[in-house]
CSV table of C-alpha atoms and ligand atoms in Angstrom, one decimal:
chain,number,residue,atom,x,y,z
A,1,UNK,CA,0.1,-0.1,0.0
A,2,UNK,CA,1.1,3.4,-0.7
A,3,UNK,CA,0.3,6.5,1.4
A,4,UNK,CA,0.6,10.2,0.6
A,5,UNK,CA,4.2,10.0,2.4
A,6,UNK,CA,5.5,7.5,0.0
A,7,UNK,CA,6.9,7.8,-3.4
A,8,UNK,CA,4.2,8.5,-6.0
A,9,UNK,CA,6.7,8.0,-9.0
A,10,UNK,CA,4.8,5.1,-10.5
A,11,UNK,CA,1.4,6.5,-10.3
A,12,UNK,CA,-0.3,7.5,-13.6
A,13,UNK,CA,-1.3,11.1,-13.9
A,14,UNK,CA,-4.8,10.8,-13.0
A,15,UNK,CA,-4.0,8.8,-9.9
A,16,UNK,CA,-1.3,11.3,-9.1
A,17,UNK,CA,-3.9,14.1,-9.4
A,18,UNK,CA,-6.1,12.2,-6.9
A,19,UNK,CA,-3.3,11.8,-4.4
A,20,UNK,CA,-2.8,15.8,-4.8
A,21,UNK,CA,-6.2,16.6,-4.3
A,22,UNK,CA,-6.8,14.3,-1.4
A,23,UNK,CA,-3.6,13.9,0.4
A,24,UNK,CA,-4.9,11.6,3.1
A,25,UNK,CA,-6.5,9.1,1.0
A,26,UNK,CA,-5.0,5.6,0.8
A,27,UNK,CA,-4.1,4.4,-2.5
A,28,UNK,CA,-2.5,1.5,-4.0
A,29,UNK,CA,-1.0,0.5,-7.4
A,30,UNK,CA,0.5,-2.6,-6.1
A,31,UNK,CA,0.3,-5.3,-8.6
A,32,UNK,CA,-1.3,-7.9,-6.2
A,33,UNK,CA,-3.8,-5.4,-5.1
A,34,UNK,CA,-4.8,-4.6,-8.7
A,35,UNK,CA,-5.3,-8.1,-9.2
A,36,UNK,CA,-7.0,-9.0,-5.8
A,37,UNK,CA,-9.3,-5.9,-5.7
A,38,UNK,CA,-10.1,-5.9,-9.4
A,39,UNK,CA,-12.0,-9.2,-9.3
A,40,UNK,CA,-14.9,-11.2,-7.5
A,41,UNK,CA,-15.0,-15.0,-7.4
A,42,UNK,CA,-15.9,-15.0,-11.2
A,43,UNK,CA,-12.4,-16.0,-12.1
A,44,UNK,CA,-12.5,-15.9,-16.0
A,45,UNK,CA,-12.6,-12.0,-16.3
A,46,UNK,CA,-9.0,-10.3,-16.3
A,47,UNK,CA,-8.9,-7.5,-13.7
A,48,UNK,CA,-7.6,-4.1,-15.1
A,49,UNK,CA,-8.4,-1.3,-12.6
A,50,UNK,CA,-6.1,1.7,-12.5
A,51,UNK,CA,-5.5,1.9,-8.8
A,52,UNK,CA,-7.4,0.9,-5.6
A,53,UNK,CA,-8.5,3.5,-2.9
A,54,UNK,CA,-9.4,2.8,0.6
A,55,UNK,CA,-11.5,5.6,2.0
A,56,UNK,CA,-12.0,5.5,5.8
A,57,UNK,CA,-15.1,7.6,6.2
A,58,UNK,CA,-18.4,8.6,4.3
A,59,UNK,CA,-16.8,12.3,3.9
A,60,UNK,CA,-13.8,10.7,2.3
A,61,UNK,CA,-16.0,8.7,-0.1
A,62,UNK,CA,-17.9,12.2,-0.9
A,63,UNK,CA,-14.5,13.9,-1.8
A,64,UNK,CA,-13.5,10.9,-3.9
A,65,UNK,CA,-16.6,10.7,-5.7
A,66,UNK,CA,-16.6,14.5,-6.5
A,67,UNK,CA,-13.2,14.1,-7.7
A,68,UNK,CA,-14.3,11.1,-9.9
A,69,UNK,CA,-17.2,13.1,-11.4
A,70,UNK,CA,-15.0,16.1,-12.3
A,71,UNK,CA,-12.3,13.8,-13.9
A,72,UNK,CA,-15.1,11.3,-15.6
A,73,UNK,CA,-13.1,8.4,-13.9
A,74,UNK,CA,-15.3,5.3,-13.5
A,75,UNK,CA,-15.5,3.9,-9.9
A,76,UNK,CA,-16.0,0.1,-8.9
A,77,UNK,CA,-17.4,-0.2,-5.2
A,78,UNK,CA,-15.7,-3.0,-3.7
A,79,UNK,CA,-16.7,-5.1,-0.5
A,80,UNK,CA,-15.5,-8.8,0.2
A,81,UNK,CA,-15.8,-9.6,-3.5
A,82,UNK,CA,-17.4,-12.9,-3.0
A,83,UNK,CA,-20.1,-12.1,-5.9
A,84,UNK,CA,-20.7,-14.5,-8.5
A,85,UNK,CA,-21.8,-12.3,-11.4
A,86,UNK,CA,-18.9,-9.9,-11.9
A,87,UNK,CA,-20.7,-7.0,-10.0
A,88,UNK,CA,-17.4,-6.0,-8.4
A,89,UNK,CA,-15.0,-6.5,-11.3
A,90,UNK,CA,-12.8,-3.7,-12.6
A,91,UNK,CA,-11.6,-4.8,-15.9
A,92,UNK,CA,-11.3,-1.5,-17.8
A,93,UNK,CA,-9.2,1.0,-16.1
A,94,UNK,CA,-11.7,1.7,-13.3
A,95,UNK,CA,-10.8,3.0,-9.8
A,96,UNK,CA,-11.6,0.4,-7.2
A,97,UNK,CA,-13.1,1.9,-4.1
A,98,UNK,CA,-12.6,-0.7,-1.3
A,99,UNK,CA,-14.3,-0.4,1.7
A,100,UNK,CA,-12.0,-2.7,3.7
A,101,UNK,CA,-10.7,0.6,6.0
A,102,UNK,CA,-14.3,1.1,6.9
A,103,UNK,CA,-15.0,-1.9,9.5
A,104,UNK,CA,-16.1,0.2,12.5
A,105,UNK,CA,-19.2,-1.0,14.4
A,106,UNK,CA,-20.5,2.5,15.1
A,107,UNK,CA,-23.3,2.1,17.6
A,108,UNK,CA,-26.0,-0.4,19.0
A,109,UNK,CA,-29.3,0.7,20.5
A,110,UNK,CA,-31.0,-1.8,22.7
A,111,UNK,CA,-34.4,-0.4,22.7
A,112,UNK,CA,-34.5,-0.1,18.9
A,113,UNK,CA,-32.3,-3.3,18.5
A,114,UNK,CA,-30.3,-1.5,15.7
A,115,UNK,CA,-26.9,-2.2,15.0
A,116,UNK,CA,-25.4,0.7,13.1
A,117,UNK,CA,-22.1,-0.3,11.1
A,118,UNK,CA,-19.7,0.9,8.4
A,119,UNK,CA,-20.1,-0.9,5.0
A,120,UNK,CA,-16.9,-2.9,5.2
A,121,UNK,CA,-17.8,-4.8,8.6
A,122,UNK,CA,-18.0,-8.4,7.4
A,123,UNK,CA,-21.2,-10.4,7.9
A,124,UNK,CA,-19.6,-12.6,10.3
A,125,UNK,CA,-18.4,-9.4,12.2
A,126,UNK,CA,-22.2,-8.5,12.4
A,127,UNK,CA,-23.1,-12.0,13.5
A,128,UNK,CA,-20.7,-11.6,16.3
A,129,UNK,CA,-21.9,-8.2,17.2
A,130,UNK,CA,-25.5,-9.4,17.5
A,131,UNK,CA,-24.6,-12.3,19.6
A,132,UNK,CA,-22.7,-9.9,22.0
A,133,UNK,CA,-26.1,-8.1,22.5
A,134,UNK,CA,-27.7,-11.3,23.0
A,135,UNK,CA,-29.6,-11.1,19.7
A,136,UNK,CA,-29.2,-12.7,16.3
A,137,UNK,CA,-28.5,-11.3,12.7
A,138,UNK,CA,-30.3,-13.8,10.4
A,139,UNK,CA,-28.7,-13.4,7.0
A,140,UNK,CA,-26.3,-16.2,6.4
A,141,UNK,CA,-24.5,-18.0,3.9
A,142,UNK,CA,-21.1,-19.7,3.1
A,143,UNK,CA,-19.1,-16.7,2.3
A,144,UNK,CA,-20.0,-14.8,5.6
A,145,UNK,CA,-16.5,-14.8,6.7
A,146,UNK,CA,-15.5,-12.6,3.9
A,147,UNK,CA,-18.4,-10.7,2.4
A,148,UNK,CA,-19.2,-7.4,3.7
A,149,UNK,CA,-22.3,-5.8,4.6
A,150,UNK,CA,-22.2,-3.0,2.2
A,151,UNK,CA,-22.0,-5.7,-0.5
A,152,UNK,CA,-24.8,-7.9,1.0
A,153,UNK,CA,-27.1,-4.5,0.7
A,154,UNK,CA,-25.8,-3.8,-2.8
A,155,UNK,CA,-27.0,-7.1,-3.9
A,156,UNK,CA,-29.7,-7.8,-1.6
A,157,UNK,CA,-27.9,-11.0,-0.6
A,158,UNK,CA,-30.2,-14.1,0.2
A,159,UNK,CA,-28.7,-17.3,1.6
A,160,UNK,CA,-30.0,-20.1,3.7
A,161,UNK,CA,-32.4,-18.6,5.8
A,162,UNK,CA,-34.4,-16.5,3.3
A,163,UNK,CA,-37.5,-18.8,4.1
A,164,UNK,CA,-37.8,-17.7,7.8
A,165,UNK,CA,-36.4,-14.3,7.9
A,166,UNK,CA,-36.2,-12.9,4.2
A,167,UNK,CA,-33.3,-11.3,2.3
A,168,UNK,CA,-30.9,-8.6,3.5
A,169,UNK,CA,-33.6,-6.3,2.2
A,170,UNK,CA,-35.8,-7.2,5.3
A,171,UNK,CA,-33.0,-6.2,7.8
A,172,UNK,CA,-32.0,-3.0,6.6
A,173,UNK,CA,-33.6,-0.2,8.6
A,174,UNK,CA,-31.3,2.8,7.4
A,175,UNK,CA,-28.6,3.4,4.9
A,176,UNK,CA,-26.1,6.1,4.1
A,177,UNK,CA,-25.2,6.4,0.5
A,178,UNK,CA,-22.9,8.5,-1.7
A,179,UNK,CA,-24.6,9.1,-4.9
A,180,UNK,CA,-23.0,9.5,-8.3
A,181,UNK,CA,-23.0,13.5,-7.7
A,182,UNK,CA,-21.2,13.1,-4.3
A,183,UNK,CA,-24.1,13.7,-2.5
A,184,UNK,CA,-24.8,12.0,0.9
A,185,UNK,CA,-28.1,10.5,1.6
A,186,UNK,CA,-29.3,9.2,5.1
A,187,UNK,CA,-32.0,6.9,4.1
A,188,UNK,CA,-34.7,6.1,6.6
A,189,UNK,CA,-32.6,6.7,9.9
A,190,UNK,CA,-33.7,3.5,11.8
A,191,UNK,CA,-37.4,4.1,11.5
A,192,UNK,CA,-39.9,1.2,11.3
A,193,UNK,CA,-42.8,3.3,10.3
A,194,UNK,CA,-42.2,6.0,7.6
A,195,UNK,CA,-44.9,6.6,5.2
A,196,UNK,CA,-43.3,9.7,3.4
A,197,UNK,CA,-43.3,9.0,-0.2
A,198,UNK,CA,-40.6,7.1,-2.2
A,199,UNK,CA,-38.5,4.9,0.1
A,200,UNK,CA,-35.0,5.4,-1.8
A,201,UNK,CA,-33.4,3.0,0.8
A,202,UNK,CA,-35.2,0.2,-1.2
A,203,UNK,CA,-33.9,1.4,-4.5
A,204,UNK,CA,-30.5,1.3,-3.3
A,205,UNK,CA,-30.7,-2.1,-2.0
A,206,UNK,CA,-29.7,-4.4,-4.9
A,207,UNK,CA,-28.6,-1.5,-7.2
A,208,UNK,CA,-25.0,-3.2,-7.2
A,209,UNK,CA,-23.1,-0.1,-6.9
A,210,UNK,CA,-24.8,1.6,-10.0
A,211,UNK,CA,-26.5,4.5,-8.2
A,212,UNK,CA,-23.9,5.2,-5.3
A,213,UNK,CA,-21.8,3.9,-2.8
A,214,UNK,CA,-23.4,2.4,0.3
A,215,UNK,CA,-21.0,3.6,3.3
A,216,UNK,CA,-23.1,2.9,6.4
A,217,UNK,CA,-25.8,0.7,7.3
A,218,UNK,CA,-28.4,0.1,10.0
A,219,UNK,CA,-29.5,-3.4,10.4
A,220,UNK,CA,-32.3,-4.5,12.7
A,221,UNK,CA,-31.3,-7.4,15.0
A,222,UNK,CA,-33.9,-10.2,16.3
A,223,UNK,CA,-34.1,-12.5,18.9
A,224,UNK,CA,-32.0,-15.5,18.9
A,225,UNK,CA,-33.6,-18.5,17.3
A,226,UNK,CA,-34.4,-21.4,20.0
A,227,UNK,CA,-32.2,-24.6,19.5
A,228,UNK,CA,-32.3,-25.9,16.0
A,229,UNK,CA,-32.6,-29.3,14.6
A,230,UNK,CA,-31.3,-30.3,11.3
A,231,UNK,CA,-32.7,-33.2,9.4
A,232,UNK,CA,-30.9,-34.7,6.0
A,233,UNK,CA,-33.4,-36.6,3.8
A,234,UNK,CA,-32.8,-38.7,0.8
A,235,UNK,CA,-35.2,-38.7,-1.8
A,236,UNK,CA,-36.4,-41.1,-4.7
A,237,UNK,CA,-36.6,-38.2,-6.9
A,238,UNK,CA,-37.1,-34.4,-7.7
A,239,UNK,CA,-40.7,-34.7,-7.9
A,240,UNK,CA,-41.0,-35.7,-4.4
A,241,UNK,CA,-39.3,-32.8,-2.9
A,242,UNK,CA,-42.8,-30.7,-2.7
A,243,UNK,CA,-44.7,-33.0,-0.6
A,244,UNK,CA,-41.8,-33.5,1.7
A,245,UNK,CA,-41.6,-29.6,1.8
A,246,UNK,CA,-45.3,-29.4,2.7
A,247,UNK,CA,-45.2,-32.1,5.2
A,248,UNK,CA,-42.3,-30.5,7.1
A,249,UNK,CA,-43.6,-27.1,7.2
A,250,UNK,CA,-46.8,-28.2,8.4
A,251,UNK,CA,-44.9,-30.0,11.2
A,252,UNK,CA,-43.0,-27.0,12.4
A,253,UNK,CA,-41.1,-23.9,12.0
A,254,UNK,CA,-38.7,-24.2,9.1
A,255,UNK,CA,-35.7,-22.0,8.9
A,256,UNK,CA,-34.1,-23.6,6.0
A,257,UNK,CA,-35.2,-26.1,3.1
A,258,UNK,CA,-32.2,-26.8,1.0
A,259,UNK,CA,-31.8,-29.2,-2.0
A,260,UNK,CA,-28.8,-30.9,-3.6
A,261,UNK,CA,-28.3,-34.0,-5.9
A,262,UNK,CA,-26.2,-37.3,-5.6
A,263,UNK,CA,-23.6,-35.5,-7.9
A,264,UNK,CA,-23.2,-32.6,-5.7
A,265,UNK,CA,-22.7,-35.0,-2.5
A,266,UNK,CA,-19.9,-37.1,-4.4
A,267,UNK,CA,-17.8,-33.5,-5.3
A,268,UNK,CA,-18.0,-32.6,-1.8
A,269,UNK,CA,-17.2,-35.9,-0.4
A,270,UNK,CA,-14.1,-36.1,-3.1
A,271,UNK,CA,-12.9,-32.6,-2.3
A,272,UNK,CA,-13.1,-33.1,1.6
A,273,UNK,CA,-12.7,-36.7,2.4
A,274,UNK,CA,-16.1,-37.0,3.9
A,275,UNK,CA,-18.0,-40.2,3.9
A,276,UNK,CA,-21.6,-40.4,2.3
A,277,UNK,CA,-24.3,-38.7,4.4
A,278,UNK,CA,-26.6,-41.8,4.4
A,279,UNK,CA,-26.4,-45.5,4.1
A,280,UNK,CA,-28.5,-45.4,1.0
A,281,UNK,CA,-27.4,-43.6,-2.1
A,282,UNK,CA,-30.2,-41.4,-3.2
A,283,UNK,CA,-31.2,-39.3,-6.2
A,284,UNK,CA,-31.5,-36.2,-4.4
A,285,UNK,CA,-31.3,-35.0,-0.9
A,286,UNK,CA,-33.1,-32.2,1.1
A,287,UNK,CA,-31.5,-30.6,4.3
A,288,UNK,CA,-34.0,-28.9,6.6
A,289,UNK,CA,-33.4,-26.9,9.7
A,290,UNK,CA,-36.3,-26.4,12.1
A,291,UNK,CA,-36.9,-24.7,15.4
A,292,UNK,CA,-36.7,-27.1,18.5
A,293,UNK,CA,-37.8,-25.1,21.3
A,294,UNK,CA,-39.7,-28.1,22.9
A,295,UNK,CA,-39.5,-31.9,22.9
A,296,UNK,CA,-42.8,-31.5,21.2
A,297,UNK,CA,-41.1,-29.7,18.3
A,298,UNK,CA,-38.8,-32.6,17.5
A,299,UNK,CA,-41.6,-35.3,17.8
A,300,UNK,CA,-43.7,-33.4,15.3
A,301,UNK,CA,-40.7,-33.3,12.9
A,302,UNK,CA,-40.0,-36.9,13.4
A,303,UNK,CA,-43.7,-37.8,12.7
A,304,UNK,CA,-43.3,-35.8,9.5
A,305,UNK,CA,-40.6,-37.9,8.6
A,306,UNK,CA,-42.4,-41.1,9.3
A,307,UNK,CA,-45.3,-40.0,7.1
A,308,UNK,CA,-42.9,-39.1,4.0
A,309,UNK,CA,-41.2,-42.5,4.6
A,310,UNK,CA,-44.3,-44.3,4.4
A,311,UNK,CA,-45.7,-42.3,1.5
A,312,UNK,CA,-42.4,-43.5,-0.4
A,313,UNK,CA,-41.2,-40.2,-0.9
A,314,UNK,CA,-38.2,-40.6,1.4
A,315,UNK,CA,-35.8,-43.6,1.3
A,316,UNK,CA,-33.6,-42.6,4.3
A,317,UNK,CA,-33.0,-39.8,6.7
A,318,UNK,CA,-30.9,-38.6,9.6
A,319,UNK,CA,-31.7,-35.9,12.5
A,320,UNK,CA,-29.0,-34.1,14.2
A,321,UNK,CA,-28.6,-35.2,17.8
A,322,UNK,CA,-26.1,-32.4,18.6
A,323,UNK,CA,-25.0,-28.9,17.4
A,324,UNK,CA,-21.8,-30.6,16.0
A,325,UNK,CA,-23.8,-33.1,14.0
A,326,UNK,CA,-25.9,-30.5,12.7
A,327,UNK,CA,-23.0,-28.6,11.6
A,328,UNK,CA,-21.5,-31.5,9.8
A,329,UNK,CA,-24.9,-32.4,8.0
A,330,UNK,CA,-24.8,-28.6,6.7
A,331,UNK,CA,-21.3,-29.2,5.1
A,332,UNK,CA,-22.8,-31.3,2.4
A,333,UNK,CA,-24.8,-28.5,1.4
A,334,UNK,CA,-22.7,-25.5,2.2
A,335,UNK,CA,-19.4,-26.7,0.9
A,336,UNK,CA,-20.9,-27.8,-2.7
A,337,UNK,CA,-19.7,-24.2,-4.3
A,338,UNK,CA,-16.3,-24.3,-2.9
A,339,UNK,CA,-15.8,-27.9,-3.7
A,340,UNK,CA,-16.3,-27.5,-7.3
A,341,UNK,CA,-14.6,-24.2,-7.6
A,342,UNK,CA,-11.5,-25.8,-9.2
A,343,UNK,CA,-13.6,-26.9,-12.1
A,344,UNK,CA,-14.7,-23.0,-13.1
A,345,UNK,CA,-18.3,-23.9,-13.4
A,346,UNK,CA,-20.6,-22.1,-15.6
A,347,UNK,CA,-23.2,-21.0,-13.0
A,348,UNK,CA,-26.9,-19.8,-13.0
A,349,UNK,CA,-29.0,-18.7,-10.0
A,350,UNK,CA,-32.5,-18.7,-11.0
A,351,UNK,CA,-35.8,-18.5,-9.3
A,352,UNK,CA,-39.3,-19.4,-10.0
A,353,UNK,CA,-42.5,-19.5,-7.8
A,354,UNK,CA,-42.2,-22.1,-5.2
A,355,UNK,CA,-45.3,-24.0,-6.5
A,356,UNK,CA,-43.5,-24.4,-9.9
A,357,UNK,CA,-39.9,-25.0,-9.0
A,358,UNK,CA,-39.7,-28.9,-9.1
A,359,UNK,CA,-41.5,-28.9,-12.4
A,360,UNK,CA,-39.4,-26.1,-13.6
A,361,UNK,CA,-36.2,-28.0,-12.5
A,362,UNK,CA,-37.4,-31.1,-14.1
A,363,UNK,CA,-38.1,-29.5,-17.5
A,364,UNK,CA,-34.8,-27.4,-17.5
A,365,UNK,CA,-32.5,-30.6,-16.5
A,366,UNK,CA,-34.2,-32.5,-19.4
A,367,UNK,CA,-33.7,-29.6,-21.9
A,368,UNK,CA,-30.1,-29.1,-21.0
A,369,UNK,CA,-29.3,-32.9,-21.0
A,370,UNK,CA,-31.0,-32.8,-24.7
A,371,UNK,CA,-29.3,-30.3,-25.9
A,372,UNK,CA,-25.7,-30.7,-24.2
A,373,UNK,CA,-25.4,-34.3,-23.1
A,374,UNK,CA,-21.8,-34.0,-22.9
A,375,UNK,CA,-21.8,-31.5,-19.9
A,376,UNK,CA,-22.0,-32.5,-16.3
A,377,UNK,CA,-24.7,-30.5,-14.4
A,378,UNK,CA,-25.1,-30.0,-10.6
A,379,UNK,CA,-28.2,-28.7,-9.3
A,380,UNK,CA,-28.7,-27.4,-5.9
A,381,UNK,CA,-30.1,-24.4,-4.0
A,382,UNK,CA,-32.8,-23.0,-1.7
A,383,UNK,CA,-35.5,-24.9,-3.0
A,384,UNK,CA,-37.7,-23.6,-0.2
A,385,UNK,CA,-37.9,-20.2,-1.6
A,386,UNK,CA,-37.9,-21.1,-5.4
A,387,UNK,CA,-34.2,-20.5,-5.9
A,388,UNK,CA,-31.9,-23.1,-7.8
A,389,UNK,CA,-28.4,-23.0,-8.5
A,390,UNK,CA,-27.1,-24.8,-11.7
A,391,UNK,CA,-23.4,-25.4,-12.0
A,392,UNK,CA,-21.9,-27.0,-15.4
A,393,UNK,CA,-18.5,-28.3,-14.5
A,394,UNK,CA,-15.9,-27.6,-17.0
A,395,UNK,CA,-14.2,-30.8,-18.3
A,396,UNK,CA,-10.8,-31.1,-16.7
A,397,UNK,CA,-9.2,-31.2,-20.1
A,398,UNK,CA,-10.8,-27.9,-21.2
A,399,UNK,CA,-9.5,-24.5,-20.8
A,400,UNK,CA,-11.3,-22.1,-18.9
A,401,UNK,CA,-11.8,-19.9,-21.9
A,402,UNK,CA,-12.9,-22.4,-24.3
A,403,UNK,CA,-15.3,-23.8,-21.7
A,404,UNK,CA,-16.7,-20.5,-20.9
A,405,UNK,CA,-17.5,-19.6,-24.7
A,406,UNK,CA,-18.8,-23.2,-25.2
A,407,UNK,CA,-21.1,-23.0,-22.2
A,408,UNK,CA,-22.5,-19.6,-22.9
A,409,UNK,CA,-24.5,-21.4,-25.6
A,410,UNK,CA,-26.5,-22.8,-22.8
A,411,UNK,CA,-27.5,-19.3,-21.4
A,412,UNK,CA,-30.5,-18.8,-24.1
A,413,UNK,CA,-31.8,-22.3,-23.4
A,414,UNK,CA,-31.8,-21.8,-19.6
A,415,UNK,CA,-33.2,-18.3,-19.6
A,416,UNK,CA,-35.7,-18.9,-22.3
A,417,UNK,CA,-37.2,-21.6,-19.9
A,418,UNK,CA,-36.9,-19.1,-17.0
A,419,UNK,CA,-38.7,-16.7,-19.0
A,420,UNK,CA,-41.5,-19.1,-19.9
A,421,UNK,CA,-42.1,-19.8,-16.0
A,422,UNK,CA,-42.0,-16.0,-15.5
A,423,UNK,CA,-39.0,-16.6,-13.2
A,424,UNK,CA,-35.7,-14.4,-12.4
A,425,UNK,CA,-32.6,-14.9,-14.2
A,426,UNK,CA,-30.8,-13.9,-11.1
A,427,UNK,CA,-32.5,-14.9,-7.6
A,428,UNK,CA,-29.8,-13.8,-5.4
A,429,UNK,CA,-26.4,-13.3,-7.0
A,430,UNK,CA,-27.2,-10.1,-9.0
A,431,UNK,CA,-26.9,-9.1,-12.6
A,432,UNK,CA,-23.3,-7.6,-12.6
A,433,UNK,CA,-21.7,-8.1,-16.1
A,434,UNK,CA,-22.5,-12.0,-16.6
A,435,UNK,CA,-26.3,-11.5,-16.7
A,436,UNK,CA,-26.7,-8.0,-18.0
A,437,UNK,CA,-27.1,-9.0,-21.8
A,438,UNK,CA,-30.2,-11.3,-20.6
A,439,UNK,CA,-31.9,-9.0,-18.2
A,440,UNK,CA,-34.9,-8.8,-20.8
A,441,UNK,CA,-35.8,-12.3,-19.9
A,442,UNK,CA,-36.9,-11.0,-16.6
A,443,UNK,CA,-37.4,-7.3,-16.9
A,444,UNK,CA,-39.8,-5.7,-19.5
A,445,UNK,CA,-38.7,-2.9,-21.9
A,446,UNK,CA,-40.7,-0.3,-19.8
A,447,UNK,CA,-38.8,-1.6,-16.7
A,448,UNK,CA,-35.5,-1.5,-18.2
A,449,UNK,CA,-36.2,1.9,-19.7
A,450,UNK,CA,-37.0,3.3,-16.1
A,451,UNK,CA,-33.6,1.9,-14.9
A,452,UNK,CA,-31.9,3.9,-17.2
A,453,UNK,CA,-33.7,7.2,-16.1
A,454,UNK,CA,-33.3,6.4,-12.4
A,455,UNK,CA,-29.5,5.5,-13.2
A,456,UNK,CA,-29.3,9.1,-14.9
A,457,UNK,CA,-30.9,10.9,-11.9
A,458,UNK,CA,-28.4,9.5,-9.3
A,459,UNK,CA,-25.4,9.1,-11.5
A,460,UNK,CA,-25.6,11.6,-14.5
A,461,UNK,CA,-22.0,11.5,-15.1
A,462,UNK,CA,-22.2,7.4,-15.5
A,463,UNK,CA,-19.0,6.9,-13.2
A,464,UNK,CA,-20.8,4.5,-10.7
A,465,UNK,CA,-20.0,1.0,-11.6
A,466,UNK,CA,-20.5,1.4,-15.2
A,467,UNK,CA,-21.3,-1.5,-17.6
A,468,UNK,CA,-23.0,-3.4,-14.7
A,469,UNK,CA,-26.8,-4.3,-14.5
A,470,UNK,CA,-27.8,-2.0,-17.3
B,501,2HG,C1,-24.9,-21.1,-2.4
B,501,2HG,O1,-26.1,-21.4,-2.2
B,501,2HG,C2,-24.3,-20.0,-3.1
B,501,2HG,O2,-24.0,-22.1,-2.1
B,501,2HG,C3,-23.3,-20.2,-4.2
B,501,2HG,O3,-25.3,-19.1,-3.4
B,501,2HG,C4,-24.1,-20.9,-5.3
B,501,2HG,O4,-21.8,-21.3,-6.4
B,501,2HG,C5,-23.1,-21.1,-6.5
B,501,2HG,O5,-23.6,-21.6,-7.6
B,502,ZN,ZN1,-27.3,-19.8,-2.7
């Protein structure tokens, strides 16, 4: 990292100018920083930012944005960079604005149960801060250790407990944002009720840095859940998922209902040396988590299990007997994405209405197999909220580049089917660069035209994450 007191000789002219204008701003042109901060978890786009800056306050972000607006310098806001749609990729000389130095927990108010944090605080640090107050922050996913709350808000992150608590949007009670004009907006300021016109907070949530940079977030914390039980069930086929889901959600309060196929289990077991989760090898599996406040809660869920077993939907199953066993069961689901990352998969993150999700999955799987029998396809996801992750594995012998141009041909098949079901081409991973050209499958011409107008209002110079989303 280079600070104002260190040599600036290698700075390009524009970066030199920035340093002169804002002498206290931390700026890096270090080759490793350019590479790391210029990319997210999509590993096939070459990062090429001009520099990385590390502001420490909302005021510093404002000064930076005003400078960028004057100079017509594109900015890419950057959190934990765990995204999968290229939303935080800087591949065209942009200036990366990292929130890494904005990691303060600003305050907690016990009456409001509100946690006010800077945007660079990790999701895991928010979890820990909530626990310290005897409370709970419910949004959770495998990348919680590195993902940052600002990025979660900018992408309206989902994860494993959407079924019970909703997406990030549901937890955001206030936001501080610096728009593309350098203006500071303090949106909603912790209120529950606020019927005063357009709620700009919700416009910022999911905007992927295209309207402004989120610098502070106020989050609503909730009461901690009672002890949670985890059940992993092996099913005869995808068509049996919905009756199992319905039986289980009648039996108790579900906090997660996840799904994966045998092919996913094989990948996780191979990558981590785990043994198979059940004695029987099954076509697919569901992992459900439920609130187990009393013994009756467990008995009811076990009765539902007996019922679906007798009906022939379920072949085998296991119920966690301890927190550590619950954690072990979660691994078969949570470790899938990371276990297959070396195969640089072609990914899709799609959703349809819950009622249609299994029919949609079967029809899509059949289409993909018909068109591209040579591809190895893994299905998993948050089936309890209609969200499926499709991962096509790169054949080991094929280069990343060849595979991605090859598998891109699948996109129209997949999104055509999503459109037929009136679903979404991105359920929880955002649009970024990767899904942008297919947005018309999920958003009408009128909607996309309004997107453009909105962008123009908040970012008239077009410097905020250009080339993303729209
Ligand atoms: C998950 O649910 C994540 O595991 C990642 O959203 C999904 O890598 C993926 O396709
Ligand atoms: Zn997911």
